[in-house]
PDB file of C-alpha atoms and ligand atoms in Angstrom:
ATOM      1  CA  MET A   1      14.106 -20.446 -11.421  1.00 95.00           C
ATOM      2  CA  LEU A   2      10.750 -21.138 -11.190  1.00 96.00           C
ATOM      3  CA  SER A   3       9.203 -20.586  -7.728  1.00 95.00           C
ATOM      4  CA  GLU A   4       5.954 -19.362  -5.616  1.00 92.00           C
ATOM      5  CA  LEU A   5       4.763 -17.205  -2.941  1.00 93.00           C
ATOM      6  CA  VAL A   6       2.355 -17.197  -0.894  1.00 88.00           C
ATOM      7  CA  TYR A   7       1.585 -14.957   1.980  1.00 90.00           C
ATOM      8  CA  LEU A   8      -1.411 -13.450   3.959  1.00 88.00           C
ATOM      9  CA  SER A   9      -2.935  -9.449   4.381  1.00 91.00           C
ATOM     10  CA  PHE A  10      -5.429  -8.129   6.135  1.00 91.00           C
ATOM     11  CA  ARG A  11      -8.569  -6.450   4.063  1.00 93.00           C
ATOM     12  CA  SER A  12      -8.593  -2.887   4.253  1.00 97.00           C
ATOM     13  CA  ALA A  13     -12.000  -0.986   5.643  1.00 96.00           C
ATOM     14  CA  ALA A  14     -12.011   0.849   3.549  1.00 97.00           C
ATOM     15  CA  CYS A  15     -11.291  -1.845   0.309  1.00 97.00           C
ATOM     16  CA  THR A  16     -14.274  -2.173  -1.313  1.00 96.00           C
ATOM     17  CA  ASP A  17     -15.643  -5.111  -3.764  1.00 93.00           C
ATOM     18  CA  ASN A  18     -15.101  -3.212  -7.097  1.00 96.00           C
ATOM     19  CA  ASP A  19     -12.171  -2.571  -5.421  1.00 97.00           C
ATOM     20  CA  VAL A  20     -11.202  -6.492  -5.482  1.00 95.00           C
ATOM     21  CA  GLN A  21     -12.453  -6.530  -8.504  1.00 94.00           C
ATOM     22  CA  LYS A  22      -9.419  -3.502  -9.606  1.00 96.00           C
ATOM     23  CA  ILE A  23      -6.479  -5.867  -8.261  1.00 96.00           C
ATOM     24  CA  LEU A  24      -7.691  -9.195 -10.355  1.00 94.00           C
ATOM     25  CA  GLU A  25      -7.758  -5.976 -13.498  1.00 94.00           C
ATOM     26  CA  GLU A  26      -4.198  -5.165 -12.429  1.00 95.00           C
ATOM     27  CA  ALA A  27      -2.806  -8.079 -11.479  1.00 95.00           C
ATOM     28  CA  ARG A  28      -4.160 -10.340 -14.434  1.00 93.00           C
ATOM     29  CA  GLN A  29      -2.155  -7.124 -17.079  1.00 94.00           C
ATOM     30  CA  PHE A  30       1.079  -7.534 -14.838  1.00 95.00           C
ATOM     31  CA  ASN A  31       0.306 -10.615 -14.515  1.00 95.00           C
ATOM     32  CA  GLY A  32       0.363 -12.048 -18.129  1.00 93.00           C
ATOM     33  CA  LYS A  33       2.647 -10.169 -19.480  1.00 94.00           C
ATOM     34  CA  GLN A  34       5.048 -11.912 -16.561  1.00 95.00           C
ATOM     35  CA  ASP A  35       4.092 -15.238 -16.925  1.00 95.00           C
ATOM     36  CA  ILE A  36       2.431 -14.946 -13.696  1.00 96.00           C
ATOM     37  CA  THR A  37      -0.183 -16.893 -12.362  1.00 93.00           C
ATOM     38  CA  GLY A  38      -1.589 -17.717  -9.138  1.00 91.00           C
ATOM     39  CA  VAL A  39      -5.193 -17.509  -6.873  1.00 89.00           C
ATOM     40  CA  LEU A  40      -6.207 -14.347  -4.903  1.00 91.00           C
ATOM     41  CA  ILE A  41      -8.810 -15.546  -1.895  1.00 87.00           C
ATOM     42  CA  TYR A  42     -10.620 -13.217   0.506  1.00 88.00           C
ATOM     43  CA  SER A  43     -12.929 -12.397   3.003  1.00 85.00           C
ATOM     44  CA  LYS A  44     -14.258  -9.101   4.241  1.00 86.00           C
ATOM     45  CA  GLU A  45     -10.881  -9.532   6.407  1.00 86.00           C
ATOM     46  CA  LYS A  46      -8.067 -10.528   4.864  1.00 87.00           C
ATOM     47  CA  PHE A  47      -6.671 -11.585   1.040  1.00 90.00           C
ATOM     48  CA  LEU A  48      -4.672 -14.508   0.909  1.00 88.00           C
ATOM     49  CA  GLN A  49      -2.601 -14.670  -1.796  1.00 92.00           C
ATOM     50  CA  VAL A  50      -0.090 -17.638  -3.949  1.00 91.00           C
ATOM     51  CA  LEU A  51       1.473 -16.097  -6.479  1.00 95.00           C
ATOM     52  CA  GLU A  52       4.077 -18.315  -8.851  1.00 94.00           C
ATOM     53  CA  GLY A  53       7.249 -16.753 -11.247  1.00 97.00           C
ATOM     54  CA  GLU A  54      10.135 -16.486 -11.673  1.00 97.00           C
ATOM     55  CA  GLN A  55      11.546 -15.949  -8.306  1.00 97.00           C
ATOM     56  CA  ASP A  56      12.719 -13.325  -8.445  1.00 97.00           C
ATOM     57  CA  GLN A  57      10.011 -11.650 -10.313  1.00 97.00           C
ATOM     58  CA  ILE A  58       7.462 -12.343  -8.175  1.00 97.00           C
ATOM     59  CA  LEU A  59       9.824 -10.734  -4.782  1.00 97.00           C
ATOM     60  CA  ALA A  60       9.440  -7.569  -6.882  1.00 98.00           C
ATOM     61  CA  LEU A  61       6.183  -7.521  -7.294  1.00 98.00           C
ATOM     62  CA  TYR A  62       5.455  -8.630  -3.424  1.00 98.00           C
ATOM     63  CA  GLU A  63       7.665  -5.971  -2.521  1.00 98.00           C
ATOM     64  CA  LYS A  64       5.482  -3.406  -5.218  1.00 97.00           C
ATOM     65  CA  ILE A  65       2.230  -4.997  -3.900  1.00 98.00           C
ATOM     66  CA  LYS A  66       2.996  -5.312   0.278  1.00 97.00           C
ATOM     67  CA  LEU A  67       2.680  -1.090  -0.608  1.00 98.00           C
ATOM     68  CA  ASP A  68      -0.682  -0.711  -1.303  1.00 98.00           C
ATOM     69  CA  ASP A  69      -3.234   0.993   1.269  1.00 98.00           C
ATOM     70  CA  ARG A  70      -5.592  -0.896  -0.039  1.00 98.00           C
ATOM     71  CA  HIS A  71      -4.160  -3.885   3.084  1.00 97.00           C
ATOM     72  CA  ALA A  72      -1.714  -4.225   5.532  1.00 96.00           C
ATOM     73  CA  ARG A  73       0.560  -6.272   7.483  1.00 92.00           C
ATOM     74  CA  ALA A  74       1.287  -9.174   4.533  1.00 92.00           C
ATOM     75  CA  LEU A  75       2.822 -12.218   6.329  1.00 88.00           C
ATOM     76  CA  MET A  76       5.237 -13.991   4.207  1.00 88.00           C
ATOM     77  CA  VAL A  77       3.605 -17.819   4.751  1.00 81.00           C
ATOM     78  CA  SER A  78       5.859 -19.288   1.867  1.00 84.00           C
ATOM     79  CA  ASN A  79       8.244 -18.690  -0.740  1.00 90.00           C
ATOM     80  CA  ARG A  80      10.199 -21.812  -2.384  1.00 89.00           C
ATOM     81  CA  PRO A  81      10.838 -23.117  -5.363  1.00 92.00           C
ATOM     82  CA  ILE A  82       8.685 -25.410  -7.156  1.00 91.00           C
ATOM     83  CA  THR A  83       9.396 -27.912 -10.001  1.00 92.00           C
ATOM     84  CA  GLU A  84       5.819 -27.036 -12.037  1.00 89.00           C
ATOM     85  CA  ARG A  85       2.854 -23.975 -11.721  1.00 90.00           C
ATOM     86  CA  HIS A  86      -0.657 -25.370  -9.454  1.00 84.00           C
ATOM     87  CA  PHE A  87      -2.699 -22.794 -11.237  1.00 86.00           C
ATOM     88  CA  PRO A  88      -0.980 -22.403 -15.116  1.00 86.00           C
ATOM     89  CA  SER A  89      -3.804 -20.850 -16.677  1.00 83.00           C
ATOM     90  CA  TRP A  90      -4.501 -17.544 -14.429  1.00 83.00           C
ATOM     91  CA  GLN A  91      -2.927 -15.696 -14.641  1.00 85.00           C
ATOM     92  CA  MET A  92      -4.950 -14.873 -11.164  1.00 85.00           C
ATOM     93  CA  ALA A  93      -7.348 -17.093  -9.884  1.00 79.00           C
ATOM     94  CA  GLU A  94      -9.882 -15.567  -7.632  1.00 81.00           C
ATOM     95  CA  LYS A  95     -12.001 -16.983  -5.079  1.00 77.00           C
ATOM     96  CA  ALA A  96     -14.593 -14.667  -2.827  1.00 78.00           C
ATOM     97  CA  ILE A  97     -15.262 -16.599   0.879  1.00 74.00           C
ATOM     98  CA  ASN A  98     -17.905 -15.738   3.290  1.00 66.00           C
ATOM     99  CA  THR A  99     -15.680 -16.340   7.009  1.00 57.00           C
ATOM    100  CA  ASP A 100     -12.706 -15.049   7.835  1.00 53.00           C
ATOM    101  CA  ASP A 101     -11.535 -18.708   9.774  1.00 51.00           C
ATOM    102  CA  TYR A 102     -10.770 -20.100   6.577  1.00 48.00           C
ATOM    103  CA  ALA A 103     -10.874 -23.686   8.574  1.00 38.00           C
ATOM    104  CA  PHE A 104     -14.748 -23.531   7.947  1.00 38.00           C
ATOM    105  CA  LEU A 105     -15.059 -22.790   4.985  1.00 41.00           C
ATOM    106  CA  SER A 106     -18.263 -24.517   3.095  1.00 43.00           C
ATOM    107  CA  ALA A 107     -16.495 -25.714   0.122  1.00 48.00           C
ATOM    108  CA  MET A 108     -13.965 -27.913   2.184  1.00 54.00           C
ATOM    109  CA  ASN A 109     -14.151 -31.463   3.074  1.00 61.00           C
ATOM    110  CA  GLU A 110     -12.920 -31.501   7.110  1.00 68.00           C
ATOM    111  CA  GLU A 111      -9.377 -32.728   5.501  1.00 66.00           C
ATOM    112  CA  GLU A 112      -9.554 -29.902   3.071  1.00 59.00           C
ATOM    113  CA  GLN A 113      -9.942 -27.624   5.881  1.00 64.00           C
ATOM    114  CA  ALA A 114      -7.505 -29.447   7.970  1.00 67.00           C
ATOM    115  CA  GLN A 115      -5.077 -28.543   4.911  1.00 61.00           C
ATOM    116  CA  PHE A 116      -6.182 -25.344   4.570  1.00 61.00           C
ATOM    117  CA  LYS A 117      -5.214 -24.196   7.901  1.00 65.00           C
ATOM    118  CA  ALA A 118      -2.004 -26.187   8.374  1.00 63.00           C
ATOM    119  CA  LEU A 119      -1.319 -23.991   4.825  1.00 60.00           C
ATOM    120  CA  LEU A 120      -2.114 -20.711   7.515  1.00 58.00           C
ATOM    121  CA  ASP A 121       0.463 -22.282   9.456  1.00 57.00           C
ATOM    122  CA  GLY A 122       3.751 -22.697   7.534  1.00 54.00           C
ATOM    123  CA  GLU A 123       2.703 -26.233   7.061  1.00 54.00           C
ATOM    124  CA  LYS A 124       2.660 -27.988   4.690  1.00 52.00           C
ATOM    125  CA  GLN A 125       2.798 -25.212   1.496  1.00 55.00           C
ATOM    126  CA  ASN A 126       2.727 -28.436  -0.881  1.00 63.00           C
ATOM    127  CA  ASN A 127      -0.205 -30.515   0.260  1.00 63.00           C
ATOM    128  CA  ALA A 128      -2.902 -27.573   0.969  1.00 63.00           C
ATOM    129  CA  THR A 129      -1.605 -25.688  -1.818  1.00 67.00           C
ATOM    130  CA  LYS A 130      -2.295 -28.446  -4.625  1.00 66.00           C
ATOM    131  CA  MET A 131      -5.825 -28.189  -2.385  1.00 65.00           C
ATOM    132  CA  ILE A 132      -6.804 -25.538  -3.121  1.00 66.00           C
ATOM    133  CA  ALA A 133      -5.569 -25.566  -6.959  1.00 63.00           C
ATOM    134  CA  ARG A 134      -8.077 -28.238  -6.556  1.00 63.00           C
ATOM    135  CA  LEU A 135     -10.891 -25.530  -6.334  1.00 60.00           C
ATOM    136  CA  PHE A 136     -10.086 -24.090  -9.365  1.00 55.00           C
ATOM    137  CA  ALA A 137     -10.251 -26.817 -11.533  1.00 52.00           C
TER     138      ALA A 137
HETATM  139  C1  FMN B   1      -4.456  -8.108  -1.994  1.00 97.07           C
HETATM  140  C2  FMN B   1      -3.569  -7.425  -3.571  1.00 97.07           C
HETATM  141  C3  FMN B   1      -3.166  -8.357  -4.043  1.00 97.07           C
HETATM  142  C4  FMN B   1      -2.194  -7.613  -5.139  1.00 97.07           C
HETATM  143  N1  FMN B   1      -1.878  -9.111  -6.391  1.00 97.07           N
HETATM  144  C5  FMN B   1      -1.789  -8.142  -7.346  1.00 97.07           C
HETATM  145  C6  FMN B   1      -1.342  -9.382  -8.586  1.00 97.07           C
HETATM  146  O1  FMN B   1      -1.329 -10.577  -8.702  1.00 97.07           O
HETATM  147  N2  FMN B   1      -0.379  -8.767  -9.496  1.00 97.07           N
HETATM  148  C7  FMN B   1      -0.139  -6.935 -10.047  1.00 97.07           C
HETATM  149  O2  FMN B   1       0.731  -6.909 -11.446  1.00 97.07           O
HETATM  150  N3  FMN B   1      -0.851  -6.529  -9.039  1.00 97.07           N
HETATM  151  C8  FMN B   1      -1.686  -6.723  -8.205  1.00 97.07           C
HETATM  152  N4  FMN B   1      -1.706  -5.742  -6.781  1.00 97.07           N
HETATM  153  C9  FMN B   1      -1.959  -4.338  -7.219  1.00 97.07           C
HETATM  154  C10 FMN B   1      -0.520  -4.256  -7.297  1.00 97.07           C
HETATM  155  O3  FMN B   1      -0.672  -3.592  -5.597  1.00 97.07           O
HETATM  156  C11 FMN B   1       0.162  -2.501  -7.842  1.00 97.07           C
HETATM  157  O4  FMN B   1      -1.629  -1.490  -7.658  1.00 97.07           O
HETATM  158  C12 FMN B   1      -0.269  -2.865  -8.729  1.00 97.07           C
HETATM  159  O5  FMN B   1       0.422  -3.797  -9.714  1.00 97.07           O
HETATM  160  C13 FMN B   1       0.069  -1.308  -9.592  1.00 97.07           C
HETATM  161  O6  FMN B   1       0.481  -1.276  -9.652  1.00 97.07           O
HETATM  162  P1  FMN B   1       2.051   0.065 -10.540  1.00 97.07           P
HETATM  163  O7  FMN B   1       0.533   0.818 -11.824  1.00 97.07           O
HETATM  164  O8  FMN B   1       2.248   0.975 -10.129  1.00 97.07           O
HETATM  165  O9  FMN B   1       2.755  -0.281 -11.705  1.00 97.07           O
HETATM  166  C14 FMN B   1      -2.779  -6.563  -5.815  1.00 97.07           C
HETATM  167  C15 FMN B   1      -2.917  -5.475  -4.236  1.00 97.07           C
HETATM  168  C16 FMN B   1      -3.833  -5.813  -3.624  1.00 97.07           C
HETATM  169  C17 FMN B   1      -3.776  -5.351  -2.054  1.00 97.07           C
END
């Protein structure tokens, strides 16, 4: 069953920008083989990742990612079946943001900020994920 899993986590102080690039390299290699797509949004202090693929595969990947000491306190925001992918052509897209208050991400208008905040609050995942996908279109 095609599913989407979204989680938030806290980036370790020791996790450099170079480490994030290594994570993305690993992710693209592995996710490509497993037909997993998504996006990794990161700031200095947090990660937000959307994983799309077969439910058991993305859950297994999430269990592995959770143990990675480049971050901690992973919190699953949503895990649900989807009918189509929001990031069909991205093994793992990335977006660095400058602020830890996602609501003030400058590239977003007010409506988008509200949707993004709703995603972080665990509501309206569908609209919010579509909105994130548009940022990468
Ligand atoms: C925030 C974060 C996101 C990650 N996302 C992925 C991912 O999408 N796919 C992936 O294969 N590894 C991802 N990783 C890396 C895995 O935790 C792990 O290091 C990698 O899969 C290699 O593991 P292995 O060599 O034990 O198989 C992520 C790590 C972190 C900290």
